[in-house]
Short mmCIF file of C-alpha atoms in Angstrom, two decimals:
data_model
loop_
_atom_site.label_atom_id
_atom_site.label_comp_id
_atom_site.label_asym_id
_atom_site.label_seq_id
_atom_site.Cartn_x
_atom_site.Cartn_y
_atom_site.Cartn_z
CA MET S 1 144.74 123.56 100.49
CA ILE S 2 144.27 125.50 97.25
CA LYS S 3 146.12 128.83 97.14
CA ILE S 4 144.39 131.64 95.22
CA LEU S 5 145.79 135.11 94.50
CA ILE S 6 143.47 137.99 93.50
CA ALA S 7 145.14 140.94 91.74
CA ASP S 8 142.71 143.84 91.29
CA ARG S 9 143.45 147.58 91.55
CA ASP S 10 140.00 148.13 93.11
CA GLU S 11 140.66 147.04 96.71
CA PHE S 12 136.97 147.01 97.63
CA GLU S 13 136.20 144.71 94.72
CA ALA S 14 139.20 142.47 95.48
CA LYS S 15 138.10 142.07 99.11
CA GLY S 16 134.58 141.23 97.92
CA ILE S 17 135.90 138.46 95.65
CA GLN S 18 138.07 137.20 98.52
CA TRP S 19 135.04 136.99 100.83
CA LEU S 20 132.96 135.26 98.15
CA ILE S 21 135.55 132.54 97.58
CA THR S 22 136.42 131.91 101.25
CA SER S 23 132.73 131.70 102.22
CA SER S 24 131.92 129.29 99.37
CA ILE S 25 135.02 127.09 99.09
CA SER S 26 136.31 125.48 102.28
CA ASN S 27 139.79 124.37 101.18
CA ALA S 28 140.99 127.72 99.75
CA ASP S 29 143.62 130.14 101.05
CA VAL S 30 142.78 133.44 99.31
CA LEU S 31 145.30 136.31 99.07
CA VAL S 32 144.80 139.85 97.72
CA ALA S 33 147.12 142.27 95.88
CA VAL S 34 146.02 145.73 94.69
CA HIS S 35 149.29 147.09 93.23
CA LEU S 36 151.58 145.78 90.52
CA ASP S 37 154.60 145.46 92.86
CA ASP S 38 152.56 143.51 95.43
CA THR S 39 151.25 141.27 92.68
CA LEU S 40 154.72 140.41 91.36
CA LEU S 41 156.05 139.80 94.87
CA MET S 42 153.18 137.53 95.90
CA LEU S 43 153.31 135.60 92.64
CA GLU S 44 156.96 134.77 93.29
CA LYS S 45 156.64 134.17 97.02
CA GLU S 46 153.27 132.37 97.29
CA GLN S 47 153.21 130.58 93.91
CA PRO S 48 149.38 130.37 93.82
CA ASP S 49 147.49 127.51 92.20
CA ILE S 50 144.92 129.97 90.82
CA PHE S 51 145.58 133.57 89.79
CA ILE S 52 142.58 135.90 89.37
CA TYR S 53 144.00 138.81 87.40
CA ASP S 54 142.50 142.21 86.54
CA MET S 55 144.27 143.01 83.26
CA ASN S 56 144.18 146.74 84.02
CA ILE S 57 146.33 146.52 87.16
CA GLY S 58 149.60 147.58 85.49
CA ASN S 59 152.47 146.61 83.20
CA MET S 60 151.43 143.38 81.53
CA GLU S 61 154.89 142.41 80.27
CA SER S 62 156.36 141.86 83.75
CA ILE S 63 153.28 139.83 84.74
CA GLU S 64 153.47 137.82 81.53
CA ARG S 65 157.12 136.83 82.13
CA LEU S 66 156.28 135.45 85.56
CA LEU S 67 153.20 133.62 84.28
CA ASN S 68 155.26 131.89 81.60
CA ILE S 69 157.58 130.56 84.28
CA MET S 70 155.06 129.65 87.00
CA GLU S 71 152.03 128.66 84.89
CA PRO S 72 149.26 129.09 87.50
CA ASN S 73 145.63 128.51 86.50
CA LEU S 74 144.70 131.97 85.23
CA VAL S 75 141.30 133.71 85.33
CA CYS S 76 141.38 137.15 83.69
CA LEU S 77 139.04 140.04 84.55
CA THR S 78 138.29 143.10 82.43
CA MET S 79 135.68 145.80 81.95
CA GLU S 80 136.25 145.91 78.19
CA ALA S 81 134.24 143.42 76.15
CA THR S 82 136.52 143.75 73.12
CA TYR S 83 138.47 141.53 70.76
CA GLU S 84 141.73 143.00 72.11
CA SER S 85 140.85 141.95 75.67
CA ALA S 86 140.00 138.44 74.56
CA LYS S 87 143.27 138.16 72.60
CA LYS S 88 145.30 139.35 75.60
CA ALA S 89 143.66 136.73 77.81
CA ILE S 90 144.40 134.01 75.25
CA ASP S 91 148.02 135.14 74.92
CA LEU S 92 148.42 134.91 78.69
CA GLY S 93 147.02 131.37 78.67
CA ALA S 94 143.87 132.20 80.65
CA LYS S 95 141.41 129.43 81.49
CA SER S 96 138.58 131.97 81.22
CA LEU S 97 137.85 135.66 80.76
CA LEU S 98 135.12 137.35 82.84
CA ILE S 99 133.67 140.70 81.81
CA LYS S 100 132.82 143.04 84.69
CA PRO S 101 130.28 143.16 86.14
CA PHE S 102 129.94 139.38 86.39
CA SER S 103 127.72 137.31 88.68
CA PRO S 104 129.17 135.59 91.78
CA GLN S 105 127.88 132.26 90.43
CA GLU S 106 129.81 132.76 87.20
CA LEU S 107 133.10 133.32 89.04
CA LEU S 108 132.53 130.42 91.45
CA LYS S 109 131.71 128.12 88.54
CA GLN S 110 135.07 128.90 86.93
CA ILE S 111 137.02 128.59 90.20
CA ASN S 112 135.37 125.28 91.15
CA SER S 113 136.03 123.85 87.70
CA ILE S 114 139.73 124.79 87.93
CA ILE S 115 140.00 123.35 91.46
CA ARG S 116 138.46 120.04 90.39
CA LYS S 117 140.86 119.71 87.47
CA HIS S 118 143.81 120.67 89.67
CA LEU S 119 142.93 118.13 92.36
CA ARG S 120 142.22 115.50 89.75
CA LYS S 121 145.67 116.05 88.30
CA GLN S 122 147.18 115.63 91.76
CA GLN S 123 145.13 112.48 92.35
CA ASN S 124 146.32 110.91 89.11
CA THR S 125 149.90 111.09 90.40
CA LEU S 126 148.91 109.18 93.55
CA PHE S 127 146.64 106.50 92.03
CA PRO S 128 146.87 104.30 88.94
CA SER S 129 145.34 105.93 85.88
CA ASN S 130 141.68 105.45 84.98
CA LEU S 131 142.81 103.44 81.99
CA ASP S 132 144.37 100.84 84.30
CA ALA S 133 141.31 100.92 86.55
CA ARG S 134 138.98 100.38 83.60
CA GLN S 135 140.67 97.10 82.79
CA GLU S 136 139.45 95.71 86.12
CA VAL S 137 135.76 95.93 85.07
CA VAL S 138 134.53 96.18 81.48
CA TYR S 139 131.13 97.22 80.09
CA GLU S 140 130.04 93.66 79.29
CA GLU S 141 130.18 92.66 82.95
CA LEU S 142 127.32 95.04 83.78
CA PHE S 143 125.01 93.04 81.53
CA MET S 144 126.33 89.47 81.73
CA GLU S 145 125.20 87.26 84.59
CA GLU S 146 128.52 85.42 84.81
CA SER S 147 130.57 88.48 85.75
CA LYS S 148 133.17 88.84 88.51
CA ASN S 149 132.42 89.42 92.18
CA ALA S 150 131.27 92.96 93.09
CA ASN S 151 132.47 92.88 96.70
CA PRO S 152 135.53 95.16 96.18
CA TYR S 153 133.36 97.97 94.79
CA VAL S 154 130.87 100.58 95.91
CA PHE S 155 128.37 101.37 93.12
CA ILE S 156 127.26 105.00 92.82
CA ALA S 157 124.73 106.16 90.22
CA PHE S 158 124.57 109.81 89.13
CA GLN S 159 121.17 110.42 87.55
CA PRO S 160 120.04 113.78 86.10
CA GLU S 161 116.33 114.48 85.81
CA LYS S 162 116.88 115.32 82.13
CA ALA S 163 119.13 113.16 79.96
CA SER S 164 120.20 116.26 78.01
CA TYR S 165 122.46 117.14 80.96
CA LEU S 166 124.48 113.92 80.71
CA PRO S 167 127.39 115.61 78.85
CA GLU S 168 127.73 118.26 81.58
CA LEU S 169 127.49 115.62 84.29
CA ASN S 170 130.10 113.51 82.50
CA ARG S 171 132.53 116.43 82.49
CA PHE S 172 131.82 117.15 86.15
CA ILE S 173 132.40 113.55 87.27
CA LYS S 174 135.66 113.28 85.34
CA GLU S 175 136.98 116.48 86.92
CA TYR S 176 135.83 115.72 90.45
CA MET S 177 138.10 114.70 93.33
CA PHE S 178 136.75 111.45 94.82
CA PRO S 179 138.32 109.39 97.65
CA ALA S 180 139.26 106.85 94.97
CA PRO S 181 139.37 107.08 91.16
CA PRO S 182 136.05 105.98 89.60
CA ILE S 183 135.47 103.47 86.84
CA ILE S 184 132.85 105.40 84.86
CA PHE S 185 130.13 103.72 82.78
CA PRO S 186 127.96 106.18 80.79
CA LEU S 187 124.41 104.91 80.18
CA SER S 188 121.45 106.41 78.34
CA ASP S 189 119.96 108.03 81.46
CA MET S 190 122.70 108.03 84.12
CA PHE S 191 126.30 107.25 84.99
CA ILE S 192 127.21 104.19 87.03
CA CYS S 193 130.56 104.64 88.79
CA LEU S 194 132.47 101.87 90.54
CA PHE S 195 134.83 102.82 93.37
CA LYS S 196 137.28 100.55 95.13
CA LYS S 197 136.23 100.33 98.78
CA THR S 198 138.54 102.19 101.14
CA ARG S 199 138.48 102.00 104.92
CA ASP S 200 138.25 105.73 105.61
CA ALA S 201 135.86 106.77 102.80
CA ASP S 202 132.49 108.23 103.83
CA TRP S 203 130.55 107.73 100.60
CA GLU S 204 127.39 109.45 101.76
CA GLU S 205 129.36 112.54 102.75
CA THR S 206 131.18 112.38 99.41
CA GLY S 207 127.82 112.28 97.62
CA LYS S 208 126.52 115.29 99.56
CA ARG S 209 129.69 117.25 98.80
CA PHE S 210 129.41 116.37 95.09
CA LEU S 211 125.76 117.46 95.05
CA HIS S 212 126.60 120.76 96.75
CA ASP S 213 129.39 121.49 94.27
CA TRP S 214 127.15 120.55 91.33
CA GLU S 215 124.43 122.94 92.54
CA LEU S 216 126.93 125.80 92.62
CA GLU S 217 127.46 125.42 88.87
CA GLU S 218 124.34 123.81 87.43
CA LYS S 219 120.62 124.27 88.07
CA GLU S 220 119.56 120.90 86.68
CA PRO S 221 118.46 118.49 89.47
CA ILE S 222 120.39 115.26 89.90
CA CYS S 223 120.12 112.37 92.32
CA ILE S 224 123.04 110.35 93.67
CA ILE S 225 122.30 106.72 94.52
CA ILE S 226 124.87 104.84 96.62
CA ASN S 227 124.66 101.04 96.63
CA ASP S 228 126.79 99.92 99.57
CA GLU S 229 125.27 96.47 100.11
CA LYS S 230 127.29 94.05 102.23
CA ASP S 231 126.35 90.86 100.33
CA ASN S 232 129.66 89.24 99.39
CA GLN S 233 128.06 86.92 96.82
CA LEU S 234 126.84 89.60 94.40
CA THR S 235 128.33 89.79 90.92
CA ILE S 236 128.97 93.03 89.02
CA HIS S 237 125.80 92.31 87.02
CA ASP S 238 123.71 91.69 90.17
CA LYS S 239 124.82 94.90 91.79
CA TYR S 240 124.26 96.88 88.58
CA ILE S 241 120.66 95.61 88.34
CA ARG S 242 120.03 96.43 92.00
CA THR S 243 121.54 99.91 91.63
CA ARG S 244 119.28 100.66 88.67
CA ARG S 245 116.28 99.57 90.73
CA MET S 246 117.36 101.83 93.59
CA ALA S 247 117.56 104.73 91.14
CA GLU S 248 113.84 104.29 90.39
CA VAL S 249 113.01 105.52 93.90
CA THR S 250 113.44 109.04 92.48
CA PHE S 251 109.99 108.50 90.93
CA PHE S 252 108.59 108.96 94.46
CA VAL S 253 111.10 111.13 96.32
CA GLY S 254 112.45 113.38 93.56
CA TYR S 255 115.97 114.61 92.84
CA GLN S 256 118.50 116.95 94.50
CA GLN S 257 119.39 114.41 97.19
CA VAL S 258 121.64 111.49 98.06
CA LEU S 259 120.04 108.06 98.54
CA HIS S 260 122.21 105.60 100.47
CA PHE S 261 121.28 101.90 100.42
CA VAL S 262 122.96 99.16 102.48
CA LYS S 263 120.42 96.44 101.64
CA PRO S 264 118.47 95.51 98.50
CA LEU S 265 115.35 97.41 97.51
CA GLU S 266 112.16 95.36 97.16
CA TRP S 267 108.97 96.66 95.54
CA ASP S 268 105.60 96.30 97.24
CA PHE S 269 103.13 94.61 94.87
CA ILE S 270 99.95 96.45 93.87
CA ASP S 271 97.15 95.53 91.47
CA PRO S 272 97.80 97.82 88.49
CA PHE S 273 94.18 97.80 87.32
CA LEU S 274 91.16 99.58 88.75
CA THR S 275 88.78 97.35 90.68
CA PRO S 276 85.10 97.29 89.62
CA ASP S 277 84.29 99.57 92.57
CA GLU S 278 87.00 102.02 91.51
CA GLN S 279 85.77 101.99 87.91
CA ARG S 280 82.27 102.77 89.14
CA GLN S 281 83.70 105.51 91.35
CA TRP S 282 85.46 107.16 88.40
CA ILE S 283 82.37 106.98 86.22
CA SER S 284 80.49 108.73 89.01
CA PHE S 285 83.24 111.35 89.53
CA LEU S 286 83.22 112.29 85.86
CA ASN S 287 79.46 112.20 85.33
CA GLU S 288 78.87 114.40 88.37
CA GLY S 289 81.85 116.68 87.72
CA ASP S 290 83.18 115.85 91.19
CA LYS S 291 86.61 117.51 90.98
CA GLU S 292 87.13 117.27 94.73
CA GLY S 293 86.50 113.51 94.65
CA ILE S 294 88.95 113.13 91.74
CA SER S 295 91.62 115.11 93.62
CA GLU S 296 91.15 113.08 96.82
CA PHE S 297 91.35 109.78 94.92
CA LEU S 298 94.55 110.69 93.05
CA THR S 299 96.20 112.09 96.18
CA ARG S 300 95.29 109.04 98.27
CA GLU S 301 96.27 106.47 95.66
CA PHE S 302 99.43 108.05 94.20
CA LEU S 303 100.98 110.60 96.56
CA ASN S 304 101.07 108.86 99.94
CA PHE S 305 103.73 106.20 99.48
CA SER S 306 106.55 105.24 101.82
CA ASN S 307 109.11 102.46 101.83
CA PRO S 308 108.47 99.75 100.62
CA TYR S 309 107.39 101.55 97.45
CA PRO S 310 105.29 99.96 94.70
CA ASP S 311 106.86 99.17 91.34
CA PRO S 312 106.75 102.44 89.31
CA GLY S 313 105.87 100.43 86.21
CA LEU S 314 102.71 99.07 87.87
CA LEU S 315 101.77 102.57 89.01
CA ARG S 316 102.04 103.84 85.45
CA ILE S 317 99.73 101.03 84.29
CA ARG S 318 97.25 101.98 87.02
CA LEU S 319 97.30 105.58 85.85
CA THR S 320 96.60 104.49 82.26
CA SER S 321 93.56 102.58 83.60
CA ILE S 322 92.25 105.87 84.98
CA LEU S 323 93.06 107.60 81.71
CA ALA S 324 90.98 104.97 79.89
CA GLN S 325 87.96 105.97 82.03
CA ILE S 326 88.60 109.62 81.16
CA ARG S 327 88.86 108.72 77.46
CA ARG S 328 85.50 106.97 77.56
CA TYR S 329 84.00 110.05 79.21
CA MET S 330 85.53 112.31 76.55
CA LYS S 331 83.92 110.30 73.77
CA SER S 332 80.49 110.19 75.40
CA ALA S 333 80.41 113.89 76.35
CA ASN S 334 79.20 116.49 73.91
CA ILE S 335 82.48 118.41 73.56
CA ASP S 336 84.91 119.35 70.83
CA LEU S 337 87.28 116.36 70.93
CA ASN S 338 89.88 118.14 68.80
CA LYS S 339 90.31 120.71 71.55
CA PHE S 340 91.38 118.08 74.07
CA GLU S 341 92.96 115.44 71.82
CA LEU S 342 96.50 116.84 71.91
CA GLU S 343 96.28 117.42 75.66
CA TYR S 344 95.07 113.84 76.14
CA LEU S 345 97.99 112.47 74.11
CA GLY S 346 100.34 114.68 76.13
CA ILE S 347 98.97 113.28 79.39
CA PHE S 348 99.38 109.74 78.05
CA ASP S 349 103.01 110.51 77.21
CA THR S 350 103.52 112.07 80.66
CA ILE S 351 102.20 108.96 82.40
CA LEU S 352 104.57 106.74 80.43
CA TYR S 353 107.75 108.80 80.64
CA ASP S 354 107.71 111.58 83.25
CA PRO S 355 110.29 110.75 85.95
CA LEU S 356 108.24 112.12 88.88
CA ILE S 357 104.90 110.78 90.15
CA TYR S 358 103.81 114.08 91.72
CA ARG S 359 104.18 115.86 88.37
CA ILE S 360 102.13 113.18 86.58
CA VAL S 361 99.32 113.53 89.14
CA GLN S 362 99.47 117.32 88.94
CA LYS S 363 99.12 117.32 85.14
CA LEU S 364 96.36 114.69 85.23
CA LEU S 365 94.42 116.75 87.77
CA ILE S 366 94.69 119.91 85.68
CA PHE S 367 93.62 118.09 82.50
CA THR S 368 90.65 116.35 84.17
CA SER S 369 89.51 119.57 85.82
CA GLU S 370 89.60 121.47 82.51
CA LEU S 371 87.77 118.63 80.77
CA VAL S 372 84.98 118.48 83.37
CA ASP S 373 84.63 122.28 83.34
CA SER S 374 84.39 122.27 79.54
CA VAL S 375 81.64 119.65 79.57
CA PHE S 376 79.55 121.50 82.13
CA ASP S 377 80.22 124.90 80.58
CA SER S 378 78.97 123.66 77.23
CA THR S 379 75.68 122.77 78.91
CA ARG S 380 75.22 126.41 79.84
CA ASN S 381 76.09 127.72 76.38
CA GLN S 382 73.24 130.01 75.38
CA HIS S 383 74.00 129.61 71.67
CA MET S 384 73.36 125.87 71.71
CA GLU S 385 70.21 124.69 69.92
CA LEU S 386 67.36 123.87 72.31
CA MET S 387 67.29 120.18 71.35
CA ASP S 388 71.08 119.94 71.62
CA LYS S 389 70.81 121.34 75.14
CA CYS S 390 68.20 118.73 76.04
CA ILE S 391 70.27 115.84 74.68
CA HIS S 392 73.47 117.13 76.28
CA TYR S 393 71.71 117.36 79.64
CA MET S 394 70.55 113.77 79.22
CA GLU S 395 74.10 112.64 78.37
CA LEU S 396 75.32 114.13 81.63
CA ASN S 397 72.49 112.73 83.74
CA TYR S 398 71.36 109.47 82.09
CA TRP S 399 72.72 107.50 85.07
CA LYS S 400 70.12 109.06 87.41
CA ALA S 401 67.18 106.67 87.78
CA HIS S 402 64.75 109.52 88.49
CA LEU S 403 65.61 111.46 85.31
CA ASP S 404 62.38 112.36 83.49
CA LEU S 405 60.98 114.76 80.92
CA ARG S 406 60.20 117.43 83.53
CA ASN S 407 63.86 117.54 84.66
CA VAL S 408 64.94 118.24 81.08
CA ALA S 409 62.18 120.80 80.51
CA ASP S 410 63.05 122.62 83.74
CA PHE S 411 66.71 122.74 82.73
CA VAL S 412 65.99 124.45 79.39
CA GLY S 413 63.14 126.54 80.84
CA ARG S 414 60.36 125.21 78.60
CA ASN S 415 57.05 123.40 79.01
CA PRO S 416 57.34 119.55 79.24
CA THR S 417 54.62 119.14 76.62
CA TYR S 418 56.54 121.31 74.17
CA ILE S 419 59.78 119.41 74.83
CA SER S 420 57.97 116.10 74.28
CA TYR S 421 56.65 117.37 70.93
CA LEU S 422 60.10 118.69 70.01
CA PHE S 423 61.74 115.30 70.65
CA VAL S 424 59.41 113.52 68.24
CA LYS S 425 59.74 116.26 65.63
CA LYS S 426 63.54 116.63 65.79
CA THR S 427 64.66 113.05 66.48
CA GLY S 428 61.74 110.89 65.39
CA LYS S 429 61.68 109.31 68.86
CA THR S 430 59.96 110.06 72.13
CA PHE S 431 61.93 111.35 75.12
CA ARG S 432 61.74 107.93 76.81
CA GLU S 433 62.95 106.12 73.67
CA ARG S 434 65.84 108.53 73.30
CA LEU S 435 66.82 108.12 76.97
CA THR S 436 66.70 104.32 76.69
CA LEU S 437 68.92 104.39 73.58
CA LEU S 438 71.41 106.56 75.43
CA ARG S 439 71.42 104.24 78.44
CA MET S 440 71.90 101.18 76.24
CA ARG S 441 74.79 102.83 74.44
CA GLU S 442 76.56 103.48 77.74
CA ALA S 443 75.71 99.99 79.02
CA LYS S 444 77.37 98.43 75.96
CA LYS S 445 80.51 100.49 76.54
CA LEU S 446 80.69 99.41 80.17
CA LEU S 447 80.21 95.76 79.19
CA GLU S 448 82.98 96.05 76.59
CA GLU S 449 85.49 98.12 78.52
CA THR S 450 85.10 97.17 82.19
CA GLU S 451 84.69 94.12 84.39
CA LEU S 452 81.88 95.65 86.42
CA ALA S 453 79.13 93.29 87.52
CA ILE S 454 75.91 93.51 85.48
CA LYS S 455 74.06 94.70 88.58
CA GLU S 456 76.52 97.62 88.94
CA ILE S 457 76.21 98.47 85.24
CA SER S 458 72.42 98.56 85.56
CA ILE S 459 72.73 101.07 88.42
CA LEU S 460 75.29 103.18 86.55
CA THR S 461 72.96 103.43 83.56
CA GLY S 462 69.87 104.47 85.53
CA PHE S 463 68.19 101.11 86.25
CA HIS S 464 67.67 100.13 89.87
CA ASN S 465 66.27 96.74 88.90
CA GLN S 466 68.80 94.39 87.26
CA HIS S 467 66.14 92.10 85.78
CA TYR S 468 64.32 95.01 84.16
CA PHE S 469 67.64 96.27 82.78
CA SER S 470 68.38 92.83 81.29
CA ARG S 471 64.94 92.65 79.64
CA VAL S 472 65.29 96.12 78.11
CA PHE S 473 68.85 95.35 76.97
CA LYS S 474 67.82 92.11 75.24
CA LYS S 475 64.90 93.83 73.58
CA MET S 476 67.09 96.67 72.27
CA VAL S 477 70.30 94.76 71.46
CA GLY S 478 69.04 91.27 70.73
CA LYS S 479 71.23 89.62 73.39
CA THR S 480 71.33 89.51 77.17
CA PRO S 481 74.06 91.60 78.83
CA LYS S 482 75.96 88.41 79.66
CA GLN S 483 75.80 87.16 76.06
CA TYR S 484 76.89 90.56 74.77
CA ARG S 485 79.92 90.65 77.08
CA GLN S 486 81.01 87.16 76.02
CA ARG S 487 81.54 88.49 72.49
CA TYR S 488 84.36 90.62 73.92
#
């Protein structure tokens, strides 16, 4: 039990601090003094571990003499944010100085930090030092296959969502009171801690308590992964590799929780590439601006997983396959590529490195929705040249077999005869020749970039008859679709 004494001349405020600490910290006995005499008496009689001291309570000299003898962990309070107040606190040996009014979280953060250090100091008198414990397992054994047996140890990983919080997490782990002293291995994205197994230790409960205490001080999400496998044949290296794999489950379930494993984690295999049908589906989604279809596909394929989970690496590859379809659409659409280029690169980076699948899908949905809206909005732009409007409409609808000159003329609100004349005058080609060139351009891209069957490509480029498509393709390109694909 940690004994805490609060000395504050404002009784109402002192009682409030007492309530805050007792309701937040379970192992604390909190006492209150509101007069100088009471404070001196309780300091001598109770000998508190932590002394929360309002520096305006009375004669500082008598307090200072007692503090020099007893040396409790001191937290000073004052209403004066001055150099003199700071110097007084330093002279008294205070662990921290809080300026009134301060937030409850700020006070609890200081108290919890002092308690952890105090308990850690007590623990070090009961157990061998960490230096001795470190000699049992060294860094190299995590990475070398011929390492010693892991059976005596429970492996616990502490993983922050952001690596920038590793220094804070390192401090917190070192100060924390565990059932056994940890052997701590800092890594680039987490800490792996080895604990000697003890009969009465409840490691899951320990993890939950650690997480609760962390949340009182820090807002950054962390996940605690406990590898408590019972396989007696595992080496330190084996268990390290398995613990790292277990930590990857955060990709699906997120942070701010404790994951407890008693058997190895196995990934469920998935094909990381889009099937021909899925490629065709995405081409259709984008060409038609079907945002609802895109949302349903991404939700179904990436947000409905349960154990056994697929390998996160394969999922990232699958997402890049979708991004490749979006990239092809970006290049074929009549939009300002510069406007979306940075966003596209940002999405690519998110797919590769973001630690959470739901956030990747969310950002991809937003980007795709904005892209589709931009393409269709540009079609309605009244400042676009008439011929540009016609060609842009064709680029969005070339895949429709029934697309004809009247459809284009109706879209721009002009006579078909005038539009036919305009095509020859502006482009040097008839409407039908221009449409065929557009369809051949898209057919070549599909042959180069996908594994879709030639029949499916003919349908996606506006030809219902595969043989007719092949004849037109050979006439325009000089090779059959099959011969053209073999070049790639």
